[in-house]
Coordinates of C-alpha atoms and ligand atoms in Angstrom, one line a residue:
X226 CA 73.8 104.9 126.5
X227 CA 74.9 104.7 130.3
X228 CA 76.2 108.0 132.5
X229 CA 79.7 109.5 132.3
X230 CA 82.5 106.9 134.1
X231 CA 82.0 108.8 137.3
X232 CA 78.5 107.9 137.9
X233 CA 77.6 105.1 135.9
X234 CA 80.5 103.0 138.4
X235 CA 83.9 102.9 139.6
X236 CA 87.0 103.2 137.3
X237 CA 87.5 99.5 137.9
X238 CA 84.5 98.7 136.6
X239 CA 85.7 100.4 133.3
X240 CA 88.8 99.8 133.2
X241 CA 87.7 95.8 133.4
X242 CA 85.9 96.4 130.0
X243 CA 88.8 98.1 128.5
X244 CA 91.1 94.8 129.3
X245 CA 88.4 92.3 128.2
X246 CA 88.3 94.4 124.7
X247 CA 92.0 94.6 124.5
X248 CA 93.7 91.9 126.7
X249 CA 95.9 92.8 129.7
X250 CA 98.9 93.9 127.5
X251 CA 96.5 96.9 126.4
X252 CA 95.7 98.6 129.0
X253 CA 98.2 100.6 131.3
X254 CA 97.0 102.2 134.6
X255 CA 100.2 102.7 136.3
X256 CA 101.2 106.5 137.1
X257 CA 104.9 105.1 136.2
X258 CA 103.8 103.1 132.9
X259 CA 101.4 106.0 131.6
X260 CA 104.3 109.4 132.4
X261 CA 105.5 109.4 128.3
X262 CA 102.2 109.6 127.3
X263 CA 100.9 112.2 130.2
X264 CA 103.3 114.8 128.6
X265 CA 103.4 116.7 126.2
X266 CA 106.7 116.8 123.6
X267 CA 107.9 120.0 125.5
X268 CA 106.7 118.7 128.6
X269 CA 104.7 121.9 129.3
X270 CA 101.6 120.3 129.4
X271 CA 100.9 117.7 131.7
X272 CA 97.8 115.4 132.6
X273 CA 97.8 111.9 134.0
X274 CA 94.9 110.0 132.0
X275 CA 92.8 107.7 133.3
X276 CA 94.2 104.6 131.6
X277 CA 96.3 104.5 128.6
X278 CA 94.6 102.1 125.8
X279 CA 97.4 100.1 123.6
X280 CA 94.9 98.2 120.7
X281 CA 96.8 96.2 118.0
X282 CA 94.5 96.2 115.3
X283 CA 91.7 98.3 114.0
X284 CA 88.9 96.3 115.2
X285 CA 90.4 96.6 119.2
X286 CA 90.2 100.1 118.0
X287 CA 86.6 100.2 117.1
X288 CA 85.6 98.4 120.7
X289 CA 88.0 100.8 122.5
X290 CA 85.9 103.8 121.4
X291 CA 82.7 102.0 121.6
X292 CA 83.5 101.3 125.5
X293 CA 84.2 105.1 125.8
X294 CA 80.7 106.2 124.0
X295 CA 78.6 103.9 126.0
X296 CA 80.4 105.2 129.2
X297 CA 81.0 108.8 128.0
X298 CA 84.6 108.5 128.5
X299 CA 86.6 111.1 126.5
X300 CA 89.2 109.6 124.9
X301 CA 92.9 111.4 123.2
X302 CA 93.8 109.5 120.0
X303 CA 97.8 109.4 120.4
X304 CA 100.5 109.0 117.7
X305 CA 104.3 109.4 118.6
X306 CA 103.2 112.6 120.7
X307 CA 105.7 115.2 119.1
X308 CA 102.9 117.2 118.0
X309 CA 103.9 121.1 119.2
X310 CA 100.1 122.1 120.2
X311 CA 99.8 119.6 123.2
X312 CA 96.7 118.2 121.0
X313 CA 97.6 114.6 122.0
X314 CA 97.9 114.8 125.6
X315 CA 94.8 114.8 128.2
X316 CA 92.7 118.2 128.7
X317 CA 91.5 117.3 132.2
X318 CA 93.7 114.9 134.3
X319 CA 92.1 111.7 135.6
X320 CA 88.9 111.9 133.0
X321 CA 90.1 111.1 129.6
X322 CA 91.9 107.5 127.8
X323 CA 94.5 108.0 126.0
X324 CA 94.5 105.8 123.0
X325 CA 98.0 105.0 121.7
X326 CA 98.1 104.0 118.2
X327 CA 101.5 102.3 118.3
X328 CA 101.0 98.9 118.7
X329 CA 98.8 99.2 115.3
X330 CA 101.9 99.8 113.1
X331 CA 101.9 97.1 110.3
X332 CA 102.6 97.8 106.6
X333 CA 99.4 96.0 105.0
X334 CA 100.5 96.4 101.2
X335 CA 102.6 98.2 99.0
X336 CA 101.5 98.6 94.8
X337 CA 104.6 99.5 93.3
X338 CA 102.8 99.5 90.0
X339 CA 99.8 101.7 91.3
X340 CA 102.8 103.9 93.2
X341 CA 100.8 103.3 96.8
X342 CA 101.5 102.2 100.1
X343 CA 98.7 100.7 102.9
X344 CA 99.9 101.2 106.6
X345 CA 98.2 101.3 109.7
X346 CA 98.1 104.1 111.6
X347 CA 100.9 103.5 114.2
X348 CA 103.3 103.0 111.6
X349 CA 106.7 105.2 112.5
X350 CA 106.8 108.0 109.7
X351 CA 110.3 106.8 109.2
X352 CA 109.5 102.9 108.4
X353 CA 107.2 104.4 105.8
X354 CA 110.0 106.1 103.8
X355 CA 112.3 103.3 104.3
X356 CA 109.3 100.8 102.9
X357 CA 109.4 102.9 99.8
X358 CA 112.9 103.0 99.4
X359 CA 112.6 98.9 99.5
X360 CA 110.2 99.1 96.5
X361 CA 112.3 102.0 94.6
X362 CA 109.9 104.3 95.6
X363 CA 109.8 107.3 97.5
X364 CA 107.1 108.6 100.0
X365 CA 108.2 112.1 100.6
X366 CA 106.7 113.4 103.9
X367 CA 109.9 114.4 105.9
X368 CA 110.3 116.3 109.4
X369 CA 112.4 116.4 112.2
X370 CA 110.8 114.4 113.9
X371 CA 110.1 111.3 111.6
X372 CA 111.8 108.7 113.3
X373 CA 109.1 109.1 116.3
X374 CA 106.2 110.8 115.0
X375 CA 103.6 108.4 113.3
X376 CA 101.7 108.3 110.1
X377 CA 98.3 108.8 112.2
X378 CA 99.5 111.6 113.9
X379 CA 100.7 113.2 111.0
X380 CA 97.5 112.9 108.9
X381 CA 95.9 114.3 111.6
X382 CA 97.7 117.3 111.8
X383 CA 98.1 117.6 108.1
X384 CA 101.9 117.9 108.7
X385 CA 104.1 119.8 106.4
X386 CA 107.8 119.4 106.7
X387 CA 110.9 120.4 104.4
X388 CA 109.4 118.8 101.1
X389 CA 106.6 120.6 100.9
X390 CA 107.3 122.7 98.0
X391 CA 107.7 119.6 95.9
X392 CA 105.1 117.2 97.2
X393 CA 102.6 119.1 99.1
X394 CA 101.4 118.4 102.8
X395 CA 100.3 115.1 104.1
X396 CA 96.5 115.6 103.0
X397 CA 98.1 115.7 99.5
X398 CA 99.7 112.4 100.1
X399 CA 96.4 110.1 101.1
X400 CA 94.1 108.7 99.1
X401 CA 92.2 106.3 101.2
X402 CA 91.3 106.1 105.2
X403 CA 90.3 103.7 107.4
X404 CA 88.6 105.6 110.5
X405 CA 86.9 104.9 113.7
X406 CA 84.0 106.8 114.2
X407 CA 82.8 108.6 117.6
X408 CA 80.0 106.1 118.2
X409 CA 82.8 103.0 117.5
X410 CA 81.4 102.3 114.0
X411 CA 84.1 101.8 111.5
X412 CA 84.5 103.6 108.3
X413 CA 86.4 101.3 105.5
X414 CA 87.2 103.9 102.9
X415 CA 90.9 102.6 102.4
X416 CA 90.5 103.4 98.1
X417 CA 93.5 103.4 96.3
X418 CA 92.1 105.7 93.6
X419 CA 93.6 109.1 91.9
X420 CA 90.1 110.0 90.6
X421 CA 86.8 109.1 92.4
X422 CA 84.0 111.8 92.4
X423 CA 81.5 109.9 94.0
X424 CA 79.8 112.3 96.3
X425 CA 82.0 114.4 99.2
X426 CA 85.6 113.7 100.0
X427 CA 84.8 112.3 103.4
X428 CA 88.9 111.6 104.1
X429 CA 89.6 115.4 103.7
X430 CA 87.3 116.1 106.6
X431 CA 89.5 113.9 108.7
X432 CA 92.8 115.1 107.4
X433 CA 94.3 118.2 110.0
X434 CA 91.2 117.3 112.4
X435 CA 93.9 116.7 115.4
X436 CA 91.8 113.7 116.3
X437 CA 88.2 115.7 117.1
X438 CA 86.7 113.9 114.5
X439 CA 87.6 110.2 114.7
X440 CA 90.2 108.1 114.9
X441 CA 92.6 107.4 111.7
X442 CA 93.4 103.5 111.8
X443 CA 94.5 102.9 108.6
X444 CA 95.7 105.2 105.1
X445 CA 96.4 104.4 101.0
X446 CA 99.2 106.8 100.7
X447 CA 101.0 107.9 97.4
X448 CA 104.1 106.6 96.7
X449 CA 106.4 108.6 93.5
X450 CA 109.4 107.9 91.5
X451 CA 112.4 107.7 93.4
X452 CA 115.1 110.0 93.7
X453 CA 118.4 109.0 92.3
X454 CA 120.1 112.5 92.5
X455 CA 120.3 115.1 94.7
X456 CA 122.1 118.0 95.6
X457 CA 122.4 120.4 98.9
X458 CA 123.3 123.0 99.3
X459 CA 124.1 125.8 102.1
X460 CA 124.2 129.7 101.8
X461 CA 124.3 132.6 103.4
X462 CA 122.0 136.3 102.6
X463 CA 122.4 139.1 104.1
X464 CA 118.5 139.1 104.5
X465 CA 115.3 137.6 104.2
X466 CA 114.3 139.3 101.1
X467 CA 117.3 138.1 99.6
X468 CA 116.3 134.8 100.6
X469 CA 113.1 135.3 98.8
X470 CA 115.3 136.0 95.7
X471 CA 117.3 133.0 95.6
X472 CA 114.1 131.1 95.7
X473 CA 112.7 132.5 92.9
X474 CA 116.3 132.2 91.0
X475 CA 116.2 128.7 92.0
X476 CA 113.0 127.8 90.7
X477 CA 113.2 129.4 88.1
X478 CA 116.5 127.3 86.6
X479 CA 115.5 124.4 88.4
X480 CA 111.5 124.4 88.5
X481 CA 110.0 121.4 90.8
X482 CA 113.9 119.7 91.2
X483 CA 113.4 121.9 94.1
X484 CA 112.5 119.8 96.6
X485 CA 113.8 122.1 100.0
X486 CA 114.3 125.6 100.7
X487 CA 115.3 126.4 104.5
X488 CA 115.8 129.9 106.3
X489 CA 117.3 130.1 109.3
X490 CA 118.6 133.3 111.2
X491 CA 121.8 133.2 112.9
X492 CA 121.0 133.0 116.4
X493 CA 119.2 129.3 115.7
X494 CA 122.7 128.6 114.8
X495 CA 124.0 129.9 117.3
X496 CA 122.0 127.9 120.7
X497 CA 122.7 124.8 118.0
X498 CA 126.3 124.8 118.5
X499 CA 125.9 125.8 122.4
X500 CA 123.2 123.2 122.9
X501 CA 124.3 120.0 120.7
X502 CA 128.2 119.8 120.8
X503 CA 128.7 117.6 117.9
X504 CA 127.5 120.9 115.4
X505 CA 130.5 123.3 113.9
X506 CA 130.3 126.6 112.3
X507 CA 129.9 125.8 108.4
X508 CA 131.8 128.8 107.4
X509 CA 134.8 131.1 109.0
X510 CA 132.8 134.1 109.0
X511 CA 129.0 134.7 110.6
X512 CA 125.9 136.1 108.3
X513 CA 122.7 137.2 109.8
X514 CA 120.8 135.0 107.5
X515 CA 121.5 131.1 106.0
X516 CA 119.7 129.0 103.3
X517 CA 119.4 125.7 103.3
X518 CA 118.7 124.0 99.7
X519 CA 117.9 120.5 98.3
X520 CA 117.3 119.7 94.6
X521 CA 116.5 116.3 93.6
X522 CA 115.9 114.4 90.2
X523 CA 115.5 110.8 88.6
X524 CA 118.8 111.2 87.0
X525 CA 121.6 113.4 86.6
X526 CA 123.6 114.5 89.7
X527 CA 126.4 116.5 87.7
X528 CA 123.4 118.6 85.8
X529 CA 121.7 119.3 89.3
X530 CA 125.1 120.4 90.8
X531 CA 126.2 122.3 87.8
X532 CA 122.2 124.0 88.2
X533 CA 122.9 124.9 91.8
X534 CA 126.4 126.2 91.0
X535 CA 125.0 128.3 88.5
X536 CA 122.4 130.5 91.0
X537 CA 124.5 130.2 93.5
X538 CA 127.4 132.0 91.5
X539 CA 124.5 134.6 89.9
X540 CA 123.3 135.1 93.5
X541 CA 126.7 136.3 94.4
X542 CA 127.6 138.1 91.7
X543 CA 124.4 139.9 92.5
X544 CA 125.3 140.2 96.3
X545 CA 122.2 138.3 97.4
X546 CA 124.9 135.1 98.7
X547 CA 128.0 135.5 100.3
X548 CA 128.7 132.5 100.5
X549 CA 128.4 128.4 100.2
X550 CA 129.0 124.9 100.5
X551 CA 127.7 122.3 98.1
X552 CA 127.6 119.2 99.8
X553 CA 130.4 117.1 98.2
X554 CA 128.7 113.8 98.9
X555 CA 126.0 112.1 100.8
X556 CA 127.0 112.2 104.3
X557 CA 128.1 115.8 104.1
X558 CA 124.5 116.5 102.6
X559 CA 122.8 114.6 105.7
X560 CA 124.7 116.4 107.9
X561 CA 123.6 119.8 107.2
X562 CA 120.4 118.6 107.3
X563 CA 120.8 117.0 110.4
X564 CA 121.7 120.8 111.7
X565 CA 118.1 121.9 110.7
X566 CA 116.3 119.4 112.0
X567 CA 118.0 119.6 115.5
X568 CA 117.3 123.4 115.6
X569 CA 113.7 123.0 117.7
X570 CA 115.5 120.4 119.8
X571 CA 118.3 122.7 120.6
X572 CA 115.5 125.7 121.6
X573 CA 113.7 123.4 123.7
X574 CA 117.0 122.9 125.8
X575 CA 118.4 126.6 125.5
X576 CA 115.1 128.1 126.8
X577 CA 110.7 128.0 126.7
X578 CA 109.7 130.3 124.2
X579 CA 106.6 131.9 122.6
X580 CA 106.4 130.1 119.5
X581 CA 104.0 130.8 116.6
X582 CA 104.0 128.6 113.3
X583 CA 102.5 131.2 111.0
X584 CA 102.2 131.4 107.0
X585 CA 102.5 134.5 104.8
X586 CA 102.6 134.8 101.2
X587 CA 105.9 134.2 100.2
X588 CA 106.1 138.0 98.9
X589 CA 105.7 139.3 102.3
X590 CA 108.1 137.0 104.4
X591 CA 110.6 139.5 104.6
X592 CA 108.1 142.3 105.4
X593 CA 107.1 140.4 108.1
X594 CA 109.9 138.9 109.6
X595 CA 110.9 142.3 109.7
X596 CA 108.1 144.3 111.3
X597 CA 107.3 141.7 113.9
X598 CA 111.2 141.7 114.8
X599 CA 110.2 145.6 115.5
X600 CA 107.2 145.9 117.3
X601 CA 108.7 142.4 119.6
X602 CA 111.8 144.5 120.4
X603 CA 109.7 148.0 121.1
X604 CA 107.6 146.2 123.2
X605 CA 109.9 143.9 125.1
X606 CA 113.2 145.6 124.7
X607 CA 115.8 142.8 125.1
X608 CA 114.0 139.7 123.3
X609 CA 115.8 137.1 122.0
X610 CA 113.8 136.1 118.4
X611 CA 114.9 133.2 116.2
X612 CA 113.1 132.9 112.5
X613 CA 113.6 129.7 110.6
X614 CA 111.2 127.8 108.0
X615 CA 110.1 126.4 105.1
X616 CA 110.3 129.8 102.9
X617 CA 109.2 128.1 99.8
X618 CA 105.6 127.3 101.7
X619 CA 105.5 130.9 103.3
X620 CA 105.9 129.2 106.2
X621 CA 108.0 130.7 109.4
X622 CA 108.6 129.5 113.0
X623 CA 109.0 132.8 114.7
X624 CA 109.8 132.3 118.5
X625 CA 110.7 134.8 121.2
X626 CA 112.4 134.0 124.7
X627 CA 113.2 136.8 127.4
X628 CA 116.4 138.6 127.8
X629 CA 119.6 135.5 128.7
X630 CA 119.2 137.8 132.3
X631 CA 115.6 137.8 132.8
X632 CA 113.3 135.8 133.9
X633 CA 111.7 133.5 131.2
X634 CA 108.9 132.4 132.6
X635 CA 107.2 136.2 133.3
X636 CA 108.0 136.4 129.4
X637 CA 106.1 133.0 128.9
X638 CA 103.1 134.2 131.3
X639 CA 103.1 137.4 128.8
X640 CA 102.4 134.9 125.8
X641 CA 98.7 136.5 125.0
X642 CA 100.4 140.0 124.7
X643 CA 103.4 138.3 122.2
X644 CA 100.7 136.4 120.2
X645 CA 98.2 139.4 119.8
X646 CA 101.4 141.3 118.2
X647 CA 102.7 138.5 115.6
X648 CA 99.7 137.1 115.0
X649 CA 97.4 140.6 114.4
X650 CA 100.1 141.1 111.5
X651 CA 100.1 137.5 110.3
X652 CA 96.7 138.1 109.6
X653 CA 97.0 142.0 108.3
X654 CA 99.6 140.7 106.1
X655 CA 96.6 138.0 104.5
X656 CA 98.1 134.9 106.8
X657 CA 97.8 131.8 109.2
X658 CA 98.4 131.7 113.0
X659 CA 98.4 128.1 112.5
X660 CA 100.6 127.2 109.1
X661 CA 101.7 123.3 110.0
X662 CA 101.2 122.6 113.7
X663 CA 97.5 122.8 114.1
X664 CA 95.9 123.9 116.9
X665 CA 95.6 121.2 119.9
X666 CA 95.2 123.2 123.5
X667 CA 97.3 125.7 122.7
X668 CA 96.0 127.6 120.4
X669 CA 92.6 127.2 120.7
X670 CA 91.9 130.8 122.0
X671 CA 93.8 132.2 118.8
X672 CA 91.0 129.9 116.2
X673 CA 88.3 132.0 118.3
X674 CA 90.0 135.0 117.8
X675 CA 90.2 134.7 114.1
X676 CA 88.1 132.5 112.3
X677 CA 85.2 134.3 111.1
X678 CA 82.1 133.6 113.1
X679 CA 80.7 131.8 110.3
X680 CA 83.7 129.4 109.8
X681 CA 83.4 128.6 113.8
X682 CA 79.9 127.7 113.4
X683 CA 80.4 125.0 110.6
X684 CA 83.5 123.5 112.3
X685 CA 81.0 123.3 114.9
X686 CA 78.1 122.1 113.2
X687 CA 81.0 119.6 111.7
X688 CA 82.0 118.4 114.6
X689 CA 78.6 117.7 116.3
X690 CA 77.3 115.8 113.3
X691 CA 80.3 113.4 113.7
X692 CA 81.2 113.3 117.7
X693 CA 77.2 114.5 119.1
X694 CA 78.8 113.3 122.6
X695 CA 81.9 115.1 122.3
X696 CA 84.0 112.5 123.1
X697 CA 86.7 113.0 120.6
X698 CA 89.4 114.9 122.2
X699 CA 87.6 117.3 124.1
X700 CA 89.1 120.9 124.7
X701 CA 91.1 120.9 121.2
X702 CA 91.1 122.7 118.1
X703 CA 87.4 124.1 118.9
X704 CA 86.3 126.6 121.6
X705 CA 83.3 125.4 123.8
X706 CA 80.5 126.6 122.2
Ligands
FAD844 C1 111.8 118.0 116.2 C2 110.5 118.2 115.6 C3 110.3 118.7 114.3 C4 109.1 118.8 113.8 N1 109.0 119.3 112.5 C5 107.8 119.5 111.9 C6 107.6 119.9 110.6 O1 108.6 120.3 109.9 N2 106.4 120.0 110.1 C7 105.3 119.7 110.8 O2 104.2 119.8 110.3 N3 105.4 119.3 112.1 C8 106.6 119.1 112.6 N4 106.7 118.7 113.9 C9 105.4 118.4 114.7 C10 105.0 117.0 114.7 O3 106.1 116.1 114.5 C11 103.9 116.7 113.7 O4 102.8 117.4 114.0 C12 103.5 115.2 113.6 O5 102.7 115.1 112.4 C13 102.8 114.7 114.8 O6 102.7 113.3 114.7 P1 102.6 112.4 116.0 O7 102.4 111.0 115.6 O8 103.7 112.7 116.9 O9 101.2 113.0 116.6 P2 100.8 113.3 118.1 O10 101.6 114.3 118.6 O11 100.7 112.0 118.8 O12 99.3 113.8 117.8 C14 99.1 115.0 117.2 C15 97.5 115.2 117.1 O13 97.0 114.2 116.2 C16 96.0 113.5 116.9 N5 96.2 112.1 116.5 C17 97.4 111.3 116.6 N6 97.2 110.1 116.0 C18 95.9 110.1 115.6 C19 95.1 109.1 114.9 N7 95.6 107.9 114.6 N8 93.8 109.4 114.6 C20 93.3 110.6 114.9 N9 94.0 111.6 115.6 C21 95.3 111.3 115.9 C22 96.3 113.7 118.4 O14 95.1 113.5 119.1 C23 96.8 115.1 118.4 O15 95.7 116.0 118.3 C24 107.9 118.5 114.5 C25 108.1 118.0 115.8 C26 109.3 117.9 116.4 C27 109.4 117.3 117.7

């Protein structure tokens, strides 16, 4: 193995390789052509890389990162770059490829009768979905940000999303990966089995690794019956706890039709309509609290909206819900929706924020919503919070902004102060700092400060068994050790 880039020869000299490996179209080294992928999705983080690598298949993969071992380059595996942990962009400008998975986005197969679906890693999370739908089936990872993010990405962050509750996270949707290994080797273990106990679960350890471990090329993914009726619905409570309520009402009449269960607190609502014009007020009055539900079934879209009338009239009778639209049809469905998924969107125009992604039992999401509301406001009196999440999963994004008349970035510079509050509960309360987002460069500090110190040392030991060079996005998800 030859010395880092620096003193084993110019960056021409490398660079050269990287175009004979991958052709001229593969290789950008333009500041101009490489800005999207310098940046991260908020545009907080920002570090021009040393080239940005384009492969189109697998294989250009493979002699991508075998360039980078034998010339110690670090190198930043790179999806659609909407991951919120700045885990995809450079840690050091200047030092580190970027290699962009989206020119490997093919569909390789799709066995409707074994309910799977092959695709390459580069694959737009939305063309997935819409594959499925083709075939009648349905692959049910949804976020906000599906019509960018990729399948790659998303396996690599073990994303979660608003179907959660129903389907589990993305490591419950794979059953086979192809992956490119530190040294350039490929690992071919694209199975499209529901049972094979032949030794570890190698995939698993791949799954959420945020691209520190290898390289995700290719995934069998599981496909399920399709949905053929559904049925939304939006609400209001008073308060979280009431929330809680409704979900357990819900599944309790409905058991896993529930497929969505939303929170979001009235000021999300409120920099929505100030920040993205085309979004009205659902109802004449404001509530403090909304619910956003989805229920979904192989048949039978007058039973699911007689199900949902039914809690929703016991709820308020009961005075958890004051009130609530079922969507009438389709469109009216997608657009309330459409007003969750543009919340993050809207805060990243209205303001930068301290933003945790944490997880609680679902018993103690009111509790805590509640008491980190408290010691925010004692401590920074004037704070602007907004809650909203997947309630079903536990899971809450909490965020905090200064004061509309002070200045937000002091706030920002106090993030260490805002985390040690919010997350010290999350973790008193038996939670995650880190529920769905991961832990990229951002939150790398907060893994040292609470994982045990003998969960650091096997992620470590992990990690140098499978990247000993420490190529593999350096300066994410692990503290040096
Ligand atoms: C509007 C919006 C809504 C969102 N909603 C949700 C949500 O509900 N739930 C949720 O979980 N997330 C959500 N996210 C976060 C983000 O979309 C997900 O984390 C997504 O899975 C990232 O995919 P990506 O392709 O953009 O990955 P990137 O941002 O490109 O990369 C993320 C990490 O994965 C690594 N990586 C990327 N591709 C590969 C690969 N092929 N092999 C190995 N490592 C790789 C990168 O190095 C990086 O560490 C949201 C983001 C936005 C902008």
């Amino acid at each position: 193995m030859s010395d880092s880039p620096a003193a084993s020869g110019t960056r021409e000299a490398l660079l050269t390789r990287f175009v004979h490996a991958l052709g001229p179209a593969g290789v950008l080294t333009e500041t101009a052509d490489m800005a999207p992928y310098a940046a991260d999705w908020r545009g907080r983080v920002r570090a021009e890389p040393l080239a940005v690598l384009r492969p189109s298949t697998s294989a250009e993969v493979a002699a991508a990162v075998r360039i980078c071992a034998q010339t110690r380059t670090p190198l930043v595996a790179q999806g659609g770059n909407t991951g919120q942990c700045a885990g995809a962009v450079a840690s050091v400008a200047r030092a580190q490829v970027i290699v962009s998975l989206s020119r490997l986005n093919r569909i390789r197969a799709l066995d409707a009768q074994n309910d799977t679906i092959t695709v390459e890693a580069g694959c737009v999370l939305a063309r997935v979905q819409e594959a499925a739908t083709a075939a009648d089936r349905l692959f049910p990872l949804s976020l906000g940000a599906e019509g960018s993010c990729q399948i790659g990405g998303n396996l690599a962050t073990n994303a979660g999303g608003t179907a959660v509750l129903r389907y589990g996270n993305a490591r419950d949707l794979v059953l086979g990966l192809e992956v490119v290994l530190a040294d350039g080797s490929m690992w071919d273990g694209l199975r499209a089995l529901r049972k094979d106990n032949t030794g570890y679960d190698l995939k698993q350890l791949f799954l959420g690794s945020e691209g520190t471990l290898g390289v995700i090329t290719a995934a069998v993914l599981k496909l399920f019956a399709a949905p053929k009726a559904a049925c939304t619905a939006l609400f209001s409570v008073s308060e979280p706890a009431a929330a809680v309520t409704m979900l357990n009402r819900f599944r309790a009449r409905c058991g896993d039709r529930l497929t969505g269960f939303e929170l979001m607190s009235r000021p999300c609502l409120d920099i929505l309509f100030k920040q993205i014009a085309r979004f009205r007020d659902p109802f004449p009055t404001r509530y403090p609290w909304y619910v956003l539900a989805e229920l979904r079934d192989t048949h039978g879209a007058d039973e699911l909206r007689t199900m949902v009338e039914s809690v929703l009239d016991a709820g308020m009778r009961e005075r958890h819900v004051q009130d609530a639209i079922v969507a009438r049809s389709q469109a009216q469905a997608e657009q309330l929706w459409r007003m969750r998924e543009e919340i993050p969107e809207a805060n990243r125009r209205e303001a930068p924020w301290v933003r945790h992604d944490v997880a609680v039992p679902v018993s103690r999401i009111a509790e805590f919503i509640e008491r980190a509301s408290e010691a925010l406001r004692a401590r920074f009196p004037g704070i602007r919070i907004v809650a909203f999440g997947h309630v079903g999963d536990g899971n809450i994004h909490f965020n905090a902004t200064a004061a509309a008349d002070h200045d937000a970035e002091a706030f920002i510079a106090r993030q260490h102060d805002v985390y040690a509050l919010v997350h010290d509960l999350v973790m008193a309360l038996g939670g995650s700092f880190s529920a769905e987002h991961g832990i990229g460069l951002v939150k790398v500090d907060q893994l040292a400060r609470y994982k045990s110190p003998i969960e650091l040392a096997l992620m470590q030991r992990i990690k140098g068994a499978l990247d000993p060079i420490g190529i593999l996005n350096p300066g994410k998800v692990l503290p040096p050790s």
